[in-house]
mmCIF file of C-alpha atoms in Angstrom:
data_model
loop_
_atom_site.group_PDB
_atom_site.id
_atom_site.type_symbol
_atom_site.label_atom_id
_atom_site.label_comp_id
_atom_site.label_asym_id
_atom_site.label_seq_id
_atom_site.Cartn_x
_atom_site.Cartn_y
_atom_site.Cartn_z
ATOM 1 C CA UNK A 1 3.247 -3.241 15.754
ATOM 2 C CA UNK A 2 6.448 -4.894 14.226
ATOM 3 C CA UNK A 3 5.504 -7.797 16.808
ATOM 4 C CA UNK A 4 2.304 -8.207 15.449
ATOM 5 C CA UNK A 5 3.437 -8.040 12.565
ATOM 6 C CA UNK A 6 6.196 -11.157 12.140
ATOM 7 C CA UNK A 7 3.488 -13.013 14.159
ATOM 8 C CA UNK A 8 1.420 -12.878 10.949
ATOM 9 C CA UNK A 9 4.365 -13.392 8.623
ATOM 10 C CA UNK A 10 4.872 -16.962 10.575
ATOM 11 C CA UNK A 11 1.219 -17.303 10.376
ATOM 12 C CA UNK A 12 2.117 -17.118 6.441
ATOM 13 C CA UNK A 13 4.036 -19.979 6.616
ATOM 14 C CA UNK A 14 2.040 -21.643 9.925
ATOM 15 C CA UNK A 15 0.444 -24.224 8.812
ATOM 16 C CA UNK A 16 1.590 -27.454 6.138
ATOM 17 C CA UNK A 17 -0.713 -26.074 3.625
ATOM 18 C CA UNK A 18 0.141 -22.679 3.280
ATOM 19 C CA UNK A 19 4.030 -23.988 3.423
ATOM 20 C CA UNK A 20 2.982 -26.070 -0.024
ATOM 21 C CA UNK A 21 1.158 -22.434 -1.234
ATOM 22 C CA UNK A 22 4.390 -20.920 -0.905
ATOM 23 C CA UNK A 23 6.284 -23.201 -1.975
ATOM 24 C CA UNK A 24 4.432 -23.912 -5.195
ATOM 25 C CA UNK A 25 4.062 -20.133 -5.862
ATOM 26 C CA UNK A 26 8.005 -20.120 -5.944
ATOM 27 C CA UNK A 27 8.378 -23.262 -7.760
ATOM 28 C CA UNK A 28 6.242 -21.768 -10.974
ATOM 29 C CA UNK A 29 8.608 -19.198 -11.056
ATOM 30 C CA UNK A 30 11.459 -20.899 -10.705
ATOM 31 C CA UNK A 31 9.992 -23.149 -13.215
ATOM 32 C CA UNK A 32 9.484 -20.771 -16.186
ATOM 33 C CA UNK A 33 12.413 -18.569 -15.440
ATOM 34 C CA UNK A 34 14.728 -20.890 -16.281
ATOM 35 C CA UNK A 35 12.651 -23.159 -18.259
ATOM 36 C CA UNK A 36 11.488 -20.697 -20.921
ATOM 37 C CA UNK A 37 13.708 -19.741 -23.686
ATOM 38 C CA UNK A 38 13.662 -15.965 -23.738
ATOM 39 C CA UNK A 39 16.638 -14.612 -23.541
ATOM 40 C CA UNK A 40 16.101 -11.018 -22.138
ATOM 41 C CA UNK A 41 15.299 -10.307 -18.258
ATOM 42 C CA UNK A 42 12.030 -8.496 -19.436
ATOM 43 C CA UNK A 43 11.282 -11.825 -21.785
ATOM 44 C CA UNK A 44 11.148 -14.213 -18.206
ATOM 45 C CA UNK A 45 9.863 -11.656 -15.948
ATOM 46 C CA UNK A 46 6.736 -11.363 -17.290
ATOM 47 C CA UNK A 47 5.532 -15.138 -17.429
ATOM 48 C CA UNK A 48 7.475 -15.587 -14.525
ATOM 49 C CA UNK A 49 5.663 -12.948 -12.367
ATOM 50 C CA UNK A 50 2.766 -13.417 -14.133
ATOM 51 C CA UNK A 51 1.970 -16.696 -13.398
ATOM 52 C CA UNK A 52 3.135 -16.269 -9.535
ATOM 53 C CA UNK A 53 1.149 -13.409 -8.589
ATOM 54 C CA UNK A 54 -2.117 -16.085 -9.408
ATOM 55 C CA UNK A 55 -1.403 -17.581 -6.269
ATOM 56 C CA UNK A 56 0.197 -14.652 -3.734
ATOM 57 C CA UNK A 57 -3.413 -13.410 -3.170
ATOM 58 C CA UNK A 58 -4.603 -16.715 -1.783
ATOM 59 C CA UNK A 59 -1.826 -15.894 1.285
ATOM 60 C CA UNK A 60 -2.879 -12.721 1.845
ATOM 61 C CA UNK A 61 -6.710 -13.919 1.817
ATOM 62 C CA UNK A 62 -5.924 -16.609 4.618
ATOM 63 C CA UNK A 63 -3.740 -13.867 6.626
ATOM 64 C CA UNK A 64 -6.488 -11.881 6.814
ATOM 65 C CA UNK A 65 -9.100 -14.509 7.431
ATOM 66 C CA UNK A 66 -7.816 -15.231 10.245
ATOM 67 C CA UNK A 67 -8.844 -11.764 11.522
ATOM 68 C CA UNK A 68 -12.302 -14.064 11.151
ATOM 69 C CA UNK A 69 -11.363 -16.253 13.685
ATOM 70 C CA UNK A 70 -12.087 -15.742 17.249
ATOM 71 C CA UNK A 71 -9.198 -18.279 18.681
ATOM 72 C CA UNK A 72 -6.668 -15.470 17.119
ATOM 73 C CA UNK A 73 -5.730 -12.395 18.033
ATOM 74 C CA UNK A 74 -4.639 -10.470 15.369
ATOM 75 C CA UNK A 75 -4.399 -6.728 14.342
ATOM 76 C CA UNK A 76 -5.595 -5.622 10.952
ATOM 77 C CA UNK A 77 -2.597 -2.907 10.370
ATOM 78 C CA UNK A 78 0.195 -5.441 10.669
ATOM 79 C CA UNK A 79 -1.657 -8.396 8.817
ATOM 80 C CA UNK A 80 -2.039 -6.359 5.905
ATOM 81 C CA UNK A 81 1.963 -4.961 6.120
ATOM 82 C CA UNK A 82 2.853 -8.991 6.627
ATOM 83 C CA UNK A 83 0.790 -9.888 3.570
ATOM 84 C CA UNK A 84 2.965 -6.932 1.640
ATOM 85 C CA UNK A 85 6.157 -7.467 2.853
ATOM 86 C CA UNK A 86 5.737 -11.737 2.131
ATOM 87 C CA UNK A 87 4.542 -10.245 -1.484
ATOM 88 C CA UNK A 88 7.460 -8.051 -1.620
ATOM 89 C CA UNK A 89 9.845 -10.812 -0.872
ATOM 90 C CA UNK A 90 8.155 -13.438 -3.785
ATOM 91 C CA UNK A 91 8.436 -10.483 -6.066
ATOM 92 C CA UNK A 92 11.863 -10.354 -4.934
ATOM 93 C CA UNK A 93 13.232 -14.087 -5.778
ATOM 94 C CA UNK A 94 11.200 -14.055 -8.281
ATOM 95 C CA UNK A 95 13.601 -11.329 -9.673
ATOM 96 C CA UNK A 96 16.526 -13.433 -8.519
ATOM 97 C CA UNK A 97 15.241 -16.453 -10.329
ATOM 98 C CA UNK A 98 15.251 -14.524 -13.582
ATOM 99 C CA UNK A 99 18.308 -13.268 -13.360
ATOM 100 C CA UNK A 100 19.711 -16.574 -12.189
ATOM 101 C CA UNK A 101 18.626 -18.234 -15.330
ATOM 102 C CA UNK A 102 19.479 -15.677 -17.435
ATOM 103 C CA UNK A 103 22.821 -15.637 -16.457
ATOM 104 C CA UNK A 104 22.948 -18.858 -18.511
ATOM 105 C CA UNK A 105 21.518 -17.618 -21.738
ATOM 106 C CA UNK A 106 21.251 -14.235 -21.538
ATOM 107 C CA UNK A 107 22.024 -11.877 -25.398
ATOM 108 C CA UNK A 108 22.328 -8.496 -26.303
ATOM 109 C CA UNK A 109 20.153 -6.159 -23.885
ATOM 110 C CA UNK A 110 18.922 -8.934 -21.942
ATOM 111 C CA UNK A 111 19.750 -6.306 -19.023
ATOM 112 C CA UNK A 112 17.931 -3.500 -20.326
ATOM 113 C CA UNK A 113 15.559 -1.467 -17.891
ATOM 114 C CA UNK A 114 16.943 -4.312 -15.376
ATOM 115 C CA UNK A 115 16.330 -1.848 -12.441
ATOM 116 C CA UNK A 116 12.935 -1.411 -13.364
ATOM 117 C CA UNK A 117 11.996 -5.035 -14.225
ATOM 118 C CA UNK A 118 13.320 -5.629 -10.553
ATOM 119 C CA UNK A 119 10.954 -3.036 -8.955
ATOM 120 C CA UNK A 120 8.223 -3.789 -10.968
ATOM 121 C CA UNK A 121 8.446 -7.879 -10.268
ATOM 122 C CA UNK A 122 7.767 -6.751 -6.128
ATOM 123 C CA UNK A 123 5.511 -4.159 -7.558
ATOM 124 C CA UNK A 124 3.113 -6.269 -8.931
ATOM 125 C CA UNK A 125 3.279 -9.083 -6.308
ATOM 126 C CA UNK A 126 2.590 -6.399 -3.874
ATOM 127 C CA UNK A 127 -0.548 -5.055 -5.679
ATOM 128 C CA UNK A 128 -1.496 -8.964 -6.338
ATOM 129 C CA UNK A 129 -1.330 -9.163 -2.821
ATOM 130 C CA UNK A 130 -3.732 -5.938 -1.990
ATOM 131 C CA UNK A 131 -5.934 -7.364 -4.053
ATOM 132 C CA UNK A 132 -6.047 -10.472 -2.174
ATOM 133 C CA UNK A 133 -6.253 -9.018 1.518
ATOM 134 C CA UNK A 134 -9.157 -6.605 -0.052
ATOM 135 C CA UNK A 135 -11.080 -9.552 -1.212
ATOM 136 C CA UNK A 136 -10.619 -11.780 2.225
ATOM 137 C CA UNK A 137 -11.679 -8.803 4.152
ATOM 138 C CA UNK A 138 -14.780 -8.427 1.963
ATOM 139 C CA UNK A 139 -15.994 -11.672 1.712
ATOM 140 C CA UNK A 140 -15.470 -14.307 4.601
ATOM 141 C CA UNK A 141 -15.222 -17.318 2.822
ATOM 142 C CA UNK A 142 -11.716 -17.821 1.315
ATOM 143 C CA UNK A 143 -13.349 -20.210 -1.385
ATOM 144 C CA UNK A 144 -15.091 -16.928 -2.285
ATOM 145 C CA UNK A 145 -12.692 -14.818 -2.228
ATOM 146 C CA UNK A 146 -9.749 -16.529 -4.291
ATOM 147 C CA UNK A 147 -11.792 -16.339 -7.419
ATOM 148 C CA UNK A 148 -13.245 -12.686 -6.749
ATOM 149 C CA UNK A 149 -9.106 -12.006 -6.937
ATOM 150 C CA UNK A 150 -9.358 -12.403 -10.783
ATOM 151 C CA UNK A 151 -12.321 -9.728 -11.052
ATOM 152 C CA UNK A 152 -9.592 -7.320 -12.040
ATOM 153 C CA UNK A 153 -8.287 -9.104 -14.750
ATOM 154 C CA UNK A 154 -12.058 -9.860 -15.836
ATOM 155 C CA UNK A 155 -13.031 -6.043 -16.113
ATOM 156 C CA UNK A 156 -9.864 -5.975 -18.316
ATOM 157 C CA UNK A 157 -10.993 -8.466 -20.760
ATOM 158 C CA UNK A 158 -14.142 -6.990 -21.096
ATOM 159 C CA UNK A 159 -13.172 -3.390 -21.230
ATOM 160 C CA UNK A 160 -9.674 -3.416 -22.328
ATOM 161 C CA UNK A 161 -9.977 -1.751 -26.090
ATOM 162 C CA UNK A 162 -11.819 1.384 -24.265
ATOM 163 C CA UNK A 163 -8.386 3.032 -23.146
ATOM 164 C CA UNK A 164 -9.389 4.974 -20.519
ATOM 165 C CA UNK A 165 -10.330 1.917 -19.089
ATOM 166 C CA UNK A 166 -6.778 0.986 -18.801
ATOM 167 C CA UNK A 167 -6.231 3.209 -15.960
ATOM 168 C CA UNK A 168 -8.418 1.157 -14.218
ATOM 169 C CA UNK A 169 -7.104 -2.196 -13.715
ATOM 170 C CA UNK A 170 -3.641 -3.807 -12.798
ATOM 171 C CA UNK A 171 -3.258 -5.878 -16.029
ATOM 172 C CA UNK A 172 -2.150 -3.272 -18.117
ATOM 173 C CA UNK A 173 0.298 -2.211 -15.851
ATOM 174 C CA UNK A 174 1.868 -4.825 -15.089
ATOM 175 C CA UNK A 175 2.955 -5.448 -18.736
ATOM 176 C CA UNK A 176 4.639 -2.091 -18.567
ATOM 177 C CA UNK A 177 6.324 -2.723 -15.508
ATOM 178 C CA UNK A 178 7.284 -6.412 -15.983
ATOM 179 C CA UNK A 179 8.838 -5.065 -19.705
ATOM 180 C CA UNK A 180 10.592 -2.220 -17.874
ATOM 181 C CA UNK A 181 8.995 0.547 -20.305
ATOM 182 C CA UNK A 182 7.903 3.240 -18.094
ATOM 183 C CA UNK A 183 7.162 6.457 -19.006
ATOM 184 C CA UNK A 184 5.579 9.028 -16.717
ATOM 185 C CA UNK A 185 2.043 8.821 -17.925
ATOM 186 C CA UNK A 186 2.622 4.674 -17.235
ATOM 187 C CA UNK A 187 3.729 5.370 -13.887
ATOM 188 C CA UNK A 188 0.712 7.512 -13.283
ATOM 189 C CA UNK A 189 -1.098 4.924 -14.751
ATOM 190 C CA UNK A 190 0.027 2.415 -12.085
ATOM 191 C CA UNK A 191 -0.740 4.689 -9.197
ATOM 192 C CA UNK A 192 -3.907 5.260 -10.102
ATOM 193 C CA UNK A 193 -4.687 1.594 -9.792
ATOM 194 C CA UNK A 194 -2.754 1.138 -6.750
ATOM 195 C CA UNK A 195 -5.487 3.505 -5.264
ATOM 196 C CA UNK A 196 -8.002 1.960 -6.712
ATOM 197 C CA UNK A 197 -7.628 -1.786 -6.403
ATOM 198 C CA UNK A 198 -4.565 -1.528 -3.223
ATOM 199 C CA UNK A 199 -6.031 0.964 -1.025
ATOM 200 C CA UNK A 200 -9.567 1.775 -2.058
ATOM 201 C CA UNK A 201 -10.678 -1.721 -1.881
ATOM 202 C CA UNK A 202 -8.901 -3.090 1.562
ATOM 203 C CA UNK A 203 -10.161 0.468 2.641
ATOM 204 C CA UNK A 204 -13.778 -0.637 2.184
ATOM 205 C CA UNK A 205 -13.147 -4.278 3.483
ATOM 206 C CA UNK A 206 -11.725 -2.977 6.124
ATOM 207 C CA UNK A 207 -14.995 -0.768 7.077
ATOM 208 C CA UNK A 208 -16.800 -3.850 6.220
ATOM 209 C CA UNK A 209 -14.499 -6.273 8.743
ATOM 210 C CA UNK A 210 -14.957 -3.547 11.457
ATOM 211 C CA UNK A 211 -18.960 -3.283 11.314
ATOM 212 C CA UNK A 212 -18.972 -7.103 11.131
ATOM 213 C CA UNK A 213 -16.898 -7.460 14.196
ATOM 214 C CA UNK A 214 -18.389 -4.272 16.720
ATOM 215 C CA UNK A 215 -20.263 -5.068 19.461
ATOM 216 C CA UNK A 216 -23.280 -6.912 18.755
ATOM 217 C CA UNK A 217 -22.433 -7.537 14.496
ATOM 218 C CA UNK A 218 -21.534 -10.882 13.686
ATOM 219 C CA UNK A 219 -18.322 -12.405 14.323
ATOM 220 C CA UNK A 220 -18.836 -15.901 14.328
ATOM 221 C CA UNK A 221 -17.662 -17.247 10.773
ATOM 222 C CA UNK A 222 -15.346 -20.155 11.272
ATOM 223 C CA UNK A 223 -14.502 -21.976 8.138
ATOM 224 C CA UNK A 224 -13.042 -25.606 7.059
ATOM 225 C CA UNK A 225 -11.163 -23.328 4.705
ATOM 226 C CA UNK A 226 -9.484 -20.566 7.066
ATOM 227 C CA UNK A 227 -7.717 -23.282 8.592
ATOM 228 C CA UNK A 228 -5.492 -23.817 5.619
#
């Protein structure tokens, strides 16, 4: 599997336009953590993050789309643990870019809950990332699929002030993660919508990209966009 699997991170990274994905994704937050003023790890995280997990989905919804096409093998298991571990690793220097700038203007308790801002900047990449794969397996067409990513943040929007409707979409936790405050009802919280937006939803794509692709179903979709 761990074959299959660094195939599809290279596949990440495979073609000139998913090179410039990455590298823009990295150079936002680059950008704002050491362009914005804050002066607290929490203060950059969260615009930094932010503002890069906007884009990590789009890799994950190519990875996966290329499950779509019939010129490449690939295995859905270790395209979905490539699109988490090349999450996991944005998250990840997009920790070290906050802490890199910081370094230059950090003040009092601009370390606080450092260990959790850390885990919760690959936390929420990673869940970006779910969200992505979960919306390319559902709906063929990347072009489609990039917007569906921001559905989440739409049900927020709409049902934010109803609290129990917190539970139910990433936005809210990734404030508490990305400002290191987490208690054990947040934490609950967060798994909750890991199950419901990580695993429930590439669950159900994943049903979805198997009856499209049995025997006899229809596996012919070829796109000008899955060969970004």
């Amino acid at each position: 599997m761990w074959q299959h699997t660094l195939t599809a991170i290279r596949r990440c990274i495979g073609t000139r336009r998913r090179r410039w994905l990455v590298a823009a994704t990295l150079l936002v937050g680059a950008a704002v953590a050491f362009g914005v003023p804050d002066r607290t790890l929490a203060g950059l995280s969260d615009p930094a993050q932010s503002l890069m997990s906007v884009t990590v989905p789009l890799l994950g919804i190519l990875l996966v789309h290329d499950l779509h096409r019939s010129d490449i093998r690939a295995r859905l298991t270790p395209t979905l643990l490539a699109a988490v571990l090349v999450a996991a690793g944005v998250g990840a220097l997009g920790v070290l870019f906050c802490a890199t700038g910081l370094a230059f203007k950090a003040s009092a308790g601009a370390w606080d809950h450092a260990a959790t801002i850390a885990a919760g900047g690959v936390l929420v990449q990673v869940l970006a990332q779910l969200v992505g794969t979960g919306m390319g397996l559902l709906l063929r067409s990347p072009r489609a699929a990039f917007p569906a990513t921001f559905l989440p943040f739409a049900v927020w929007l709409a049902l934010g002030p109803v609290a129990g409707w917190r539970w139910l979409t990433p936005y809210e936790t990734a404030r508490h993660l990305l400002s290191g405050q987490m208690s054990a009802q947040a934490w609950l919280q967060w798994l909750t919508v890991l199950l419901i937006w990580g695993v429930a939803l590439n669950a159900f794509g994943a049903v979805r990209h198997a009856g499209r692709h049995r025997p006899g179903g229809a596996s012919d979709g070829l796109s000008a966009a899955g060969a970004a």
